[in-house]
mmCIF file of C-alpha atoms and ligand atoms in Angstrom:
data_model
loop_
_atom_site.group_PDB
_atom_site.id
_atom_site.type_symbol
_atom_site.label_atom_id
_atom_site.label_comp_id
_atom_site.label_asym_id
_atom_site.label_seq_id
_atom_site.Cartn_x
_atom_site.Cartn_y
_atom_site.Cartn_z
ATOM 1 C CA UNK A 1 47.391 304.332 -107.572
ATOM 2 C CA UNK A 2 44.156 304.526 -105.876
ATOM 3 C CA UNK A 3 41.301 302.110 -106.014
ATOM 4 C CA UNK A 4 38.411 304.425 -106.140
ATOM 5 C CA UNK A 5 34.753 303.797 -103.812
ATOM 6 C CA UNK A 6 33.458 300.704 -105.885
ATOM 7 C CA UNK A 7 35.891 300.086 -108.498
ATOM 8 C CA UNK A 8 35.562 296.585 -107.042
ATOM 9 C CA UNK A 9 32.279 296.726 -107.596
ATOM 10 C CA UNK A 10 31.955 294.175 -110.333
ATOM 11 C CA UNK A 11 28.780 295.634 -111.895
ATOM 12 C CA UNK A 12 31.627 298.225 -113.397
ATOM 13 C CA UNK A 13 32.945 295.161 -116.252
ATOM 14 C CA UNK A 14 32.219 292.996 -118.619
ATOM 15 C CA UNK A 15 32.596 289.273 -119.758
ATOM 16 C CA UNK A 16 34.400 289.231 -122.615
ATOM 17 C CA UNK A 17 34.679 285.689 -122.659
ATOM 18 C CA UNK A 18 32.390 283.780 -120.852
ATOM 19 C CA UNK A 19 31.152 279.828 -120.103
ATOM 20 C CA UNK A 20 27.742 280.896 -119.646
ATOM 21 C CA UNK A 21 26.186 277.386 -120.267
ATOM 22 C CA UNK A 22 28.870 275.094 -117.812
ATOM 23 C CA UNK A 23 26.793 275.287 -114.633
ATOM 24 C CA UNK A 24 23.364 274.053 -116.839
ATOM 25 C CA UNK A 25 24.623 270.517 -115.231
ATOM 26 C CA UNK A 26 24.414 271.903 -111.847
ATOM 27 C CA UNK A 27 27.806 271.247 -110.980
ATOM 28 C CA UNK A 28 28.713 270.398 -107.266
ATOM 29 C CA UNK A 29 31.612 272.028 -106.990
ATOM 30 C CA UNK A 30 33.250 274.973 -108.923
ATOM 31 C CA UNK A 31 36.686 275.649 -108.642
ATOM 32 C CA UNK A 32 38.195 279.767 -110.265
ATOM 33 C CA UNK A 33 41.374 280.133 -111.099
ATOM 34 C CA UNK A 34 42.638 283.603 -111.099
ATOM 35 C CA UNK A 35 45.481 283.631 -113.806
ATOM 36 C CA UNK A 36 47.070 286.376 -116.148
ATOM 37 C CA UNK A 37 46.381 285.724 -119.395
ATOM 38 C CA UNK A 38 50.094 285.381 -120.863
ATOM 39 C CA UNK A 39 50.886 282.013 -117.817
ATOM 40 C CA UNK A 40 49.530 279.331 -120.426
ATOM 41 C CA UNK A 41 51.944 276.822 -118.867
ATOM 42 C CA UNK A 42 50.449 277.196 -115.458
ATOM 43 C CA UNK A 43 46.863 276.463 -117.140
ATOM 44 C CA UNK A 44 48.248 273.778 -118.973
ATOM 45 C CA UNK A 45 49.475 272.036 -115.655
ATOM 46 C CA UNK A 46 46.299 272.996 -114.103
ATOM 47 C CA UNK A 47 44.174 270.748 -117.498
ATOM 48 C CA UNK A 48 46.562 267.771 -116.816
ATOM 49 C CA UNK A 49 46.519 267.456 -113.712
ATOM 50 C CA UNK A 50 43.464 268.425 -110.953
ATOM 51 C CA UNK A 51 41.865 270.850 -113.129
ATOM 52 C CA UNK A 52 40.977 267.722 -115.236
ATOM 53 C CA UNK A 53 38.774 266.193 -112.733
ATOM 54 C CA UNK A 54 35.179 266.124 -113.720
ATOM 55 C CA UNK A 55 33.449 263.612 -110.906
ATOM 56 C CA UNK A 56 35.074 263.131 -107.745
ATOM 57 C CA UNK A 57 33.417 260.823 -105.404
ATOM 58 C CA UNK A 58 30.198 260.918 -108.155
ATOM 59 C CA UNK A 59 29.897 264.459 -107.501
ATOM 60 C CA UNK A 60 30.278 267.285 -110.583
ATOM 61 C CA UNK A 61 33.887 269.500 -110.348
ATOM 62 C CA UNK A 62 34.075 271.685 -113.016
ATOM 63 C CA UNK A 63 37.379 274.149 -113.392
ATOM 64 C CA UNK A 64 37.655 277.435 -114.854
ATOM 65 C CA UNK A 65 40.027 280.343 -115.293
ATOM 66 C CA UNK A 66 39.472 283.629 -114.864
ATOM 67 C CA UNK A 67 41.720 286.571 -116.597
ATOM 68 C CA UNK A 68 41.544 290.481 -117.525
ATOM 69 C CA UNK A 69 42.957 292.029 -120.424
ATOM 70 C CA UNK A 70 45.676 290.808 -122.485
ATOM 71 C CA UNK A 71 48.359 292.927 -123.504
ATOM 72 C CA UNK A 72 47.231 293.608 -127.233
ATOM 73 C CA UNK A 73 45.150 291.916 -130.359
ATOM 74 C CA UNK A 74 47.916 289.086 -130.810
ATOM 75 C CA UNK A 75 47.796 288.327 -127.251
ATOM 76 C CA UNK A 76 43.977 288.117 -127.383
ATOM 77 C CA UNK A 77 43.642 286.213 -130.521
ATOM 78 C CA UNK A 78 45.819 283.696 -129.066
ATOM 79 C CA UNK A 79 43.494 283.600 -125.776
ATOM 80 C CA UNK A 80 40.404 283.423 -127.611
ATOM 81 C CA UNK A 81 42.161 280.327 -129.708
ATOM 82 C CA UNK A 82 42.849 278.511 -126.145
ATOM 83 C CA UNK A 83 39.172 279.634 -125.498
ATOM 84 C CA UNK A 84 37.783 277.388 -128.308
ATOM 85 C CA UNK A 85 40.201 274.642 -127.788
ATOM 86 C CA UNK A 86 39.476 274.241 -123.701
ATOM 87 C CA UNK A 87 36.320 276.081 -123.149
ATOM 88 C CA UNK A 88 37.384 276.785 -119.810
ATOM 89 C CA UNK A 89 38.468 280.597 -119.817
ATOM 90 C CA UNK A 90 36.475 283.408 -118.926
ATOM 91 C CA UNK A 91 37.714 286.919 -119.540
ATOM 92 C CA UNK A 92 36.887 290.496 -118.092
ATOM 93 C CA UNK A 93 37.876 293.866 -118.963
ATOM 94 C CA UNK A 94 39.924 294.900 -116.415
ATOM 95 C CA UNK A 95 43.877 295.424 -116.809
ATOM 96 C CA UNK A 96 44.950 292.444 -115.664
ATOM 97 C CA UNK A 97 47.619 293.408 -113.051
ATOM 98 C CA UNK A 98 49.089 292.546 -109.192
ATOM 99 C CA UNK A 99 47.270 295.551 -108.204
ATOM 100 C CA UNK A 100 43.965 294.814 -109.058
ATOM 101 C CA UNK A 101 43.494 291.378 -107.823
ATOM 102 C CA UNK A 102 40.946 292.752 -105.783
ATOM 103 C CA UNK A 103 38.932 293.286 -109.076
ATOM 104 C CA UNK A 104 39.736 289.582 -109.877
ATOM 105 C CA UNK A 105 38.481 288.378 -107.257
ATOM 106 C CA UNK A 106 35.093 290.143 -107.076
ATOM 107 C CA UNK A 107 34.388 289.261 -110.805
ATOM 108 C CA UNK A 108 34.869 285.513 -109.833
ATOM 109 C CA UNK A 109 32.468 286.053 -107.143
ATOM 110 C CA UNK A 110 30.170 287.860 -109.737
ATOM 111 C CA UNK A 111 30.573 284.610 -112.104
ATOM 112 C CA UNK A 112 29.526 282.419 -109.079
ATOM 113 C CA UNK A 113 26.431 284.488 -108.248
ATOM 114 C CA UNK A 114 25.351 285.204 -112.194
ATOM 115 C CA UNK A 115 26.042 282.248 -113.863
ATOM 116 C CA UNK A 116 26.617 279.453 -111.669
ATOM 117 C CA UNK A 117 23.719 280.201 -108.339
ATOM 118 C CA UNK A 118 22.787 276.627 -107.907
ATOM 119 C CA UNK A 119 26.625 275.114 -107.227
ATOM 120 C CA UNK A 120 26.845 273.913 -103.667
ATOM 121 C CA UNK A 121 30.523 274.809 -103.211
ATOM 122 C CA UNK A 122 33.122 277.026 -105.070
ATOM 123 C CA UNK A 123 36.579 277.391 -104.570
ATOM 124 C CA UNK A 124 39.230 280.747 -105.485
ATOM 125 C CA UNK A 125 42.313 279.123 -106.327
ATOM 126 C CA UNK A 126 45.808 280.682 -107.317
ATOM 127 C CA UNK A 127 47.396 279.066 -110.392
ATOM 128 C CA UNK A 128 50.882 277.760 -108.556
ATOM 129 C CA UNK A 129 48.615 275.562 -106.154
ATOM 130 C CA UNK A 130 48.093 271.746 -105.765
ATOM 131 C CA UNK A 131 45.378 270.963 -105.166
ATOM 132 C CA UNK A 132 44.135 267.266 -103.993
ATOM 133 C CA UNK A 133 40.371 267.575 -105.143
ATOM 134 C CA UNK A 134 39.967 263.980 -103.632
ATOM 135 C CA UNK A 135 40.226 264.913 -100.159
ATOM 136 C CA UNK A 136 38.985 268.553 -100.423
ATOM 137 C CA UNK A 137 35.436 266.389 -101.702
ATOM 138 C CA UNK A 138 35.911 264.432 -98.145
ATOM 139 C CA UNK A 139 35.814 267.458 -96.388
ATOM 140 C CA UNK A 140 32.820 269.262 -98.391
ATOM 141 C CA UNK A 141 30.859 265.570 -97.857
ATOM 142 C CA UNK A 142 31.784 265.247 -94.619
ATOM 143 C CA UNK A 143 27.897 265.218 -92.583
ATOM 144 C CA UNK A 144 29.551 268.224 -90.498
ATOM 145 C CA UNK A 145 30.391 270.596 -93.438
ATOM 146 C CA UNK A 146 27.817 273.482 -93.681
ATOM 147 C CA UNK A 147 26.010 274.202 -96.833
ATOM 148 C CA UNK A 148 25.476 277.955 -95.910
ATOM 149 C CA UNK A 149 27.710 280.778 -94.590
ATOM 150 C CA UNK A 150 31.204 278.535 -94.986
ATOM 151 C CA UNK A 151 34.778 279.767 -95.861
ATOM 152 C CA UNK A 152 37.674 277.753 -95.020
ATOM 153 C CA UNK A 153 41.478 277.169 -95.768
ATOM 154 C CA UNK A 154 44.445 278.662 -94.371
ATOM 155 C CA UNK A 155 42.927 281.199 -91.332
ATOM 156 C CA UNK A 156 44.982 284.783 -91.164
ATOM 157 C CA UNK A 157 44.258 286.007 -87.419
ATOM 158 C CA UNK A 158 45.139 289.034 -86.193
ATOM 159 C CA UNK A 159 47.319 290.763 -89.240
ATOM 160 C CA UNK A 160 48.923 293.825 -89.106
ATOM 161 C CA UNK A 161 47.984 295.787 -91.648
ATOM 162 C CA UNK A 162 50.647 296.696 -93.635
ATOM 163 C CA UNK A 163 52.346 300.636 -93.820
ATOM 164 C CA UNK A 164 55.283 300.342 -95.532
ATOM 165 C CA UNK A 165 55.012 302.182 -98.610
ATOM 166 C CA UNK A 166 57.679 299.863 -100.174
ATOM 167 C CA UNK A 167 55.719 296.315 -99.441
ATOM 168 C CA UNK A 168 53.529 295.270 -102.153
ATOM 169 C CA UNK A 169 51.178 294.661 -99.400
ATOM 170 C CA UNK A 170 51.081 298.198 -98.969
ATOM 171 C CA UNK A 171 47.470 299.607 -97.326
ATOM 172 C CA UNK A 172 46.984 303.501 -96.694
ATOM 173 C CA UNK A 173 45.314 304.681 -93.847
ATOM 174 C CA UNK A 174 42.583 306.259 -95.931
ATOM 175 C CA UNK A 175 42.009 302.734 -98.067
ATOM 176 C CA UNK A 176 41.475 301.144 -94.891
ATOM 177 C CA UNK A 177 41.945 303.110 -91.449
ATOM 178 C CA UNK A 178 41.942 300.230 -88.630
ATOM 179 C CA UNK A 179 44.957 298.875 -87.938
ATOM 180 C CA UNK A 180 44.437 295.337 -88.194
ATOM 181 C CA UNK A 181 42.730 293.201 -90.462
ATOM 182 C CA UNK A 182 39.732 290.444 -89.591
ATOM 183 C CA UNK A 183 40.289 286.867 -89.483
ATOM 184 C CA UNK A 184 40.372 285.734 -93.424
ATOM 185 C CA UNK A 185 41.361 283.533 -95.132
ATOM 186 C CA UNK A 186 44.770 283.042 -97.057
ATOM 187 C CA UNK A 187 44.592 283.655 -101.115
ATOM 188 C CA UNK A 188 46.020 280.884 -102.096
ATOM 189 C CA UNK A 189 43.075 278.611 -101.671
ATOM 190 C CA UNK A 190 40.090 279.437 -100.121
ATOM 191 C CA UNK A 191 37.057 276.912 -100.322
ATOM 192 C CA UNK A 192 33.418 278.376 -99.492
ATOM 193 C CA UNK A 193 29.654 277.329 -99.949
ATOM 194 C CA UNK A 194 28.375 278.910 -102.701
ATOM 195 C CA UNK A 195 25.595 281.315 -101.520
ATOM 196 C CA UNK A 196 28.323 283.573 -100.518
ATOM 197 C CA UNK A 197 29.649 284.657 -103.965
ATOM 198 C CA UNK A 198 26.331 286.786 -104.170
ATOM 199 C CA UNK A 199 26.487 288.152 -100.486
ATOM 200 C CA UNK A 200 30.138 288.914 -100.794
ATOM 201 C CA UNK A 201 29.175 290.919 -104.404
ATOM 202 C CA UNK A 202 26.382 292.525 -102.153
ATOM 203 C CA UNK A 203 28.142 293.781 -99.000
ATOM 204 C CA UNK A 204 31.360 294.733 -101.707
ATOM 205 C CA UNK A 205 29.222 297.992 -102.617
ATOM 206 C CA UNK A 206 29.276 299.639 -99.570
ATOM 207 C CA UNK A 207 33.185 298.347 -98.660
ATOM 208 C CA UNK A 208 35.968 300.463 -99.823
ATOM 209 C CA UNK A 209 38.160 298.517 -102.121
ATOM 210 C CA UNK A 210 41.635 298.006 -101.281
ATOM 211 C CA UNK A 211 44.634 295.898 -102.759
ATOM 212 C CA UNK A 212 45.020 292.707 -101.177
ATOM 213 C CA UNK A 213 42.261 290.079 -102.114
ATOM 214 C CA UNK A 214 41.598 288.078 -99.142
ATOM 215 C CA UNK A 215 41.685 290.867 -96.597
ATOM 216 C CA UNK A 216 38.979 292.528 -98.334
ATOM 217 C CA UNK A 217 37.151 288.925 -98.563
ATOM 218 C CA UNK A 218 37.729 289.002 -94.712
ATOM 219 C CA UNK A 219 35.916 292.788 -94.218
ATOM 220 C CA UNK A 220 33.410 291.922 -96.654
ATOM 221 C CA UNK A 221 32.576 288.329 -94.483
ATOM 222 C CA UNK A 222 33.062 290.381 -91.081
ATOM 223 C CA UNK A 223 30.342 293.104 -92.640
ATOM 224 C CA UNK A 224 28.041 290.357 -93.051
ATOM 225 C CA UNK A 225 28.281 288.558 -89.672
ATOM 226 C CA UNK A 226 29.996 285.538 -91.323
ATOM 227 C CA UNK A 227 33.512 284.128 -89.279
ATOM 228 C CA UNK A 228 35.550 281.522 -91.408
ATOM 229 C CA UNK A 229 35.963 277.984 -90.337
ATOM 230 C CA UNK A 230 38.828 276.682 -88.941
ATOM 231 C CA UNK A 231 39.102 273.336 -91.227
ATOM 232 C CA UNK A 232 38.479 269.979 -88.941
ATOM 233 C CA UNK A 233 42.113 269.333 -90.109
ATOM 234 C CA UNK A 234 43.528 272.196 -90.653
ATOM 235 C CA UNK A 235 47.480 270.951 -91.470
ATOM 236 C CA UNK A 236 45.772 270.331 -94.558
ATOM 237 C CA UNK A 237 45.551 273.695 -95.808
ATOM 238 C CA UNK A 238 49.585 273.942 -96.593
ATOM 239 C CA UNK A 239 51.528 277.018 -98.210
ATOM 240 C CA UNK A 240 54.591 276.112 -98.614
ATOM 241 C CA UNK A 241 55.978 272.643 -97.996
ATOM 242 C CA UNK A 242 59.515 272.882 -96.513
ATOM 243 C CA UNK A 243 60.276 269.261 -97.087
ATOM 244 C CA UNK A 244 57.907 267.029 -99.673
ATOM 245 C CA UNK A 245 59.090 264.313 -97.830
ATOM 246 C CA UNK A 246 58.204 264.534 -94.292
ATOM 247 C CA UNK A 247 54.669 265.478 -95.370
ATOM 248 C CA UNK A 248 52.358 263.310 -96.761
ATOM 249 C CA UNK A 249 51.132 265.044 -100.043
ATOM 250 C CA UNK A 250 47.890 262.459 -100.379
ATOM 251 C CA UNK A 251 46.677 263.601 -97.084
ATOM 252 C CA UNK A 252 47.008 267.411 -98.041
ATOM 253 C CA UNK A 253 44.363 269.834 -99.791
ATOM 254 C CA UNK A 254 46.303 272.410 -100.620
ATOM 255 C CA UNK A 255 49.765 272.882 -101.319
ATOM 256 C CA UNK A 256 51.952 275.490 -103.188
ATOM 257 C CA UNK A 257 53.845 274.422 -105.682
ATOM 258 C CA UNK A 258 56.976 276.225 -106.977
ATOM 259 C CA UNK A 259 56.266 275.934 -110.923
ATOM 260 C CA UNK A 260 53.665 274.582 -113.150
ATOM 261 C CA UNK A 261 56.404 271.346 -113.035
ATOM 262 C CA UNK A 262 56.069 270.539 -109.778
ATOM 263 C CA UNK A 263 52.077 270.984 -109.890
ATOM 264 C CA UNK A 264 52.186 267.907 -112.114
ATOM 265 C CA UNK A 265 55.307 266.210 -110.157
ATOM 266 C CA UNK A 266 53.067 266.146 -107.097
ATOM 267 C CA UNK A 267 50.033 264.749 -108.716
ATOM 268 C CA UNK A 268 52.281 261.768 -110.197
ATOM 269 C CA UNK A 269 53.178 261.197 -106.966
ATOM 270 C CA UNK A 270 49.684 261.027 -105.184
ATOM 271 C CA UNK A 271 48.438 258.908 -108.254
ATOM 272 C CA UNK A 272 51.377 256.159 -107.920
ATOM 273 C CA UNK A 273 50.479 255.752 -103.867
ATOM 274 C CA UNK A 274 47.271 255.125 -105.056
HETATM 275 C C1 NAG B 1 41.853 264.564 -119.020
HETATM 276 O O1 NAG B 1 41.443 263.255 -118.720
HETATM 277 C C2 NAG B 1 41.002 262.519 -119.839
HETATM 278 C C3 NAG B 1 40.377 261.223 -119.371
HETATM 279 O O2 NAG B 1 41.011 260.714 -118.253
HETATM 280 C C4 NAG B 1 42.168 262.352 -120.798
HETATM 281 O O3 NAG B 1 41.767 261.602 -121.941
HETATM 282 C C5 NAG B 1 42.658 263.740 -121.223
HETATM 283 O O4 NAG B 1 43.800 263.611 -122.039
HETATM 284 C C6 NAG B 1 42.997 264.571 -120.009
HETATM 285 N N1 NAG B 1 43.270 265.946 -120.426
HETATM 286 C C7 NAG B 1 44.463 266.508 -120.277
HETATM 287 C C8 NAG B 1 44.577 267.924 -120.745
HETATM 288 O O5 NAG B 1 45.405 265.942 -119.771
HETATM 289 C C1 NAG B 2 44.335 298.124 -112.756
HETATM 290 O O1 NAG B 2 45.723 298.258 -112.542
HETATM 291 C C2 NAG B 2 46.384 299.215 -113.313
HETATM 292 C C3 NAG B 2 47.852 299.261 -112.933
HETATM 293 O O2 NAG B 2 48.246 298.362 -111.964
HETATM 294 C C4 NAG B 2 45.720 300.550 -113.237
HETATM 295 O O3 NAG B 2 46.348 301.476 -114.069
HETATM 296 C C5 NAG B 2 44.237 300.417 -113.575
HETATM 297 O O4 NAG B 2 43.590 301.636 -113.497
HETATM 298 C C6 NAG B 2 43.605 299.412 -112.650
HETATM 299 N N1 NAG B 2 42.140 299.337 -112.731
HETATM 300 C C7 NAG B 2 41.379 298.785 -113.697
HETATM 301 C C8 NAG B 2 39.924 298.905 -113.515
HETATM 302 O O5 NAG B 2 41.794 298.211 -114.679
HETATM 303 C C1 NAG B 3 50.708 258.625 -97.114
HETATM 304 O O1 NAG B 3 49.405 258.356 -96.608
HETATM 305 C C2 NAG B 3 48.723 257.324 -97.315
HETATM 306 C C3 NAG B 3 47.306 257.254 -96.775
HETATM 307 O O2 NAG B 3 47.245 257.394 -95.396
HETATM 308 C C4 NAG B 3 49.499 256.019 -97.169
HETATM 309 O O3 NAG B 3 48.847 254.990 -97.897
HETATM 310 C C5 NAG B 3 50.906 256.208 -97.733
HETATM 311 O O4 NAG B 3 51.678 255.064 -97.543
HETATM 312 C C6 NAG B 3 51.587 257.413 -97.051
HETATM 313 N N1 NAG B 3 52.871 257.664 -97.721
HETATM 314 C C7 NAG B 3 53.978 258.019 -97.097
HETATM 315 C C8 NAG B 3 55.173 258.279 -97.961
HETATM 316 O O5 NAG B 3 54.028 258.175 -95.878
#
């Protein structure tokens, strides 16, 4: 398996669903869910929960989901049906697989920059995340936020790039030859101003491709002179939680959570301390 030079490149696919008209209300703050197209469950938790916020704080959030190819014609009838119901999915034709999240990730940014230019913020999000949209709108009002040339959530310093041809995070030498990676910023969650999406497409075409998303953010951003943020707070970029109690899950932004269940188990929770 070998990403070839500019497979990335998202000028290589096509919408095959697509929300052209849901940044004509300039929308404040976009937030791209990269899902496959079969976890309807995690989208569902997603719609009831933050993914149903439309004004937080008076300012527009709009949510959307991004997927490649289903499996086969039943698959993609039943996508296109969620399609009409939620308007919120956009599809592209890439095989939709671990490998290529890479792909995913540049076709959100390609979204972004195409359809959605005059958003002030966007946000990649995985599908297992909480998110507390509430607090992530402090931060993105707060008079110290830039407007321009920000990335922040969960910094990744000095990583190893990984050799091991067994690890899913698997790099070869000839994908990428230096033997660590530049400060980026974790998958999971990563919140930027949105005049990047189009710089990040731009500097993509002359960066080799390679497997792990946010890495290749992270040498796209270092190609263009820009160095994520640490966040003014940053315990509140979480991964994983190791005890819900101890933590304080109204003062977090992001959190993972361990099934599309517990995505809407935290949200109760935040609303009833409310
Ligand atoms: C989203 O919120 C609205 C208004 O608060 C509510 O009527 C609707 O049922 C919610 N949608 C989902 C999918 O929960
Ligand atoms: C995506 O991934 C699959 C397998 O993981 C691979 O066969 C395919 O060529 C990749 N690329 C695209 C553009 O779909
Ligand atoms: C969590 O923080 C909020 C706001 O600071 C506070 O109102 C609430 O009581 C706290 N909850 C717990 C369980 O510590």
């Amino acid at each position: 398996m070998i990403l070839h030079h500019h497979v990335a490149h998202p000028s290589n696919y096509h919408f095959i669903l697509d929300e052209p008209d849901k940044c004509s209300p300039i929308q404040f703050l976009v937030l791209m869910v990269p899902v496959a197209p079969q976890q309807v469950d995690a989208r569902n938790a997603i719609r009831s929960t933050w993914g149903n916020e439309s004004s937080v704080q008076g300012k527009a959030v709009l949510t959307l989901f991004l997927v490649g190819l289903t499996r086969g014609p039943e698959a993609q009838q039943q996508l296109e049906e969620e399609s009409r119901q939620h308007r919120d999915l956009v599809q592209s034709n890439f095989v939709d697989s671990y490998f290529n999240l890479t792909i995913k990730t540049m076709v959100i940014m390609d979204w972004l920059a195409t359809r959605c230019p005059q958003a002030i913020f966007s946000m990649k999000v995985d599908s297992d995340m909480y998110i507390n949209v509430e607090n992530l709108m402090s931060l993105l009002l707060a008079p110290n936020t830039p407007r321009q040339n920000y990335i922040t959530g969960f910094l990744m310093w000095n990583q190893n790039v990984i050799r091991d041809k067994k690890s899913k995070y698997y790099v070869s030498e000839e994908l990428y030859p230096e033997s660590k990676y530049p400060t980026y910023v974790l998958g999971v969650g990563y919140v930027f101003s949105n005049d990047l999406p189009k710089k990040i497409v731009e500097a993509s075409k002359d960066m080799k491709p390679f497997n792990i998303e946010d890495a290749y953010v992270g040498t796209c951003l270092k190609r263009l002179g820009i160095k994520p943020s640490r966040a003014p707070d940053p315990s509140q970029f979480r991964t994983y939680m190791k005890d819900s109690k101890g933590h304080n899950l109204s003062k977090v932004i992001t959190t993972i959570a361990r099934s599309p269940k517990q995505i809407i188990e935290f949200w109760q929770k935040v609303k009833r301390h409310k």
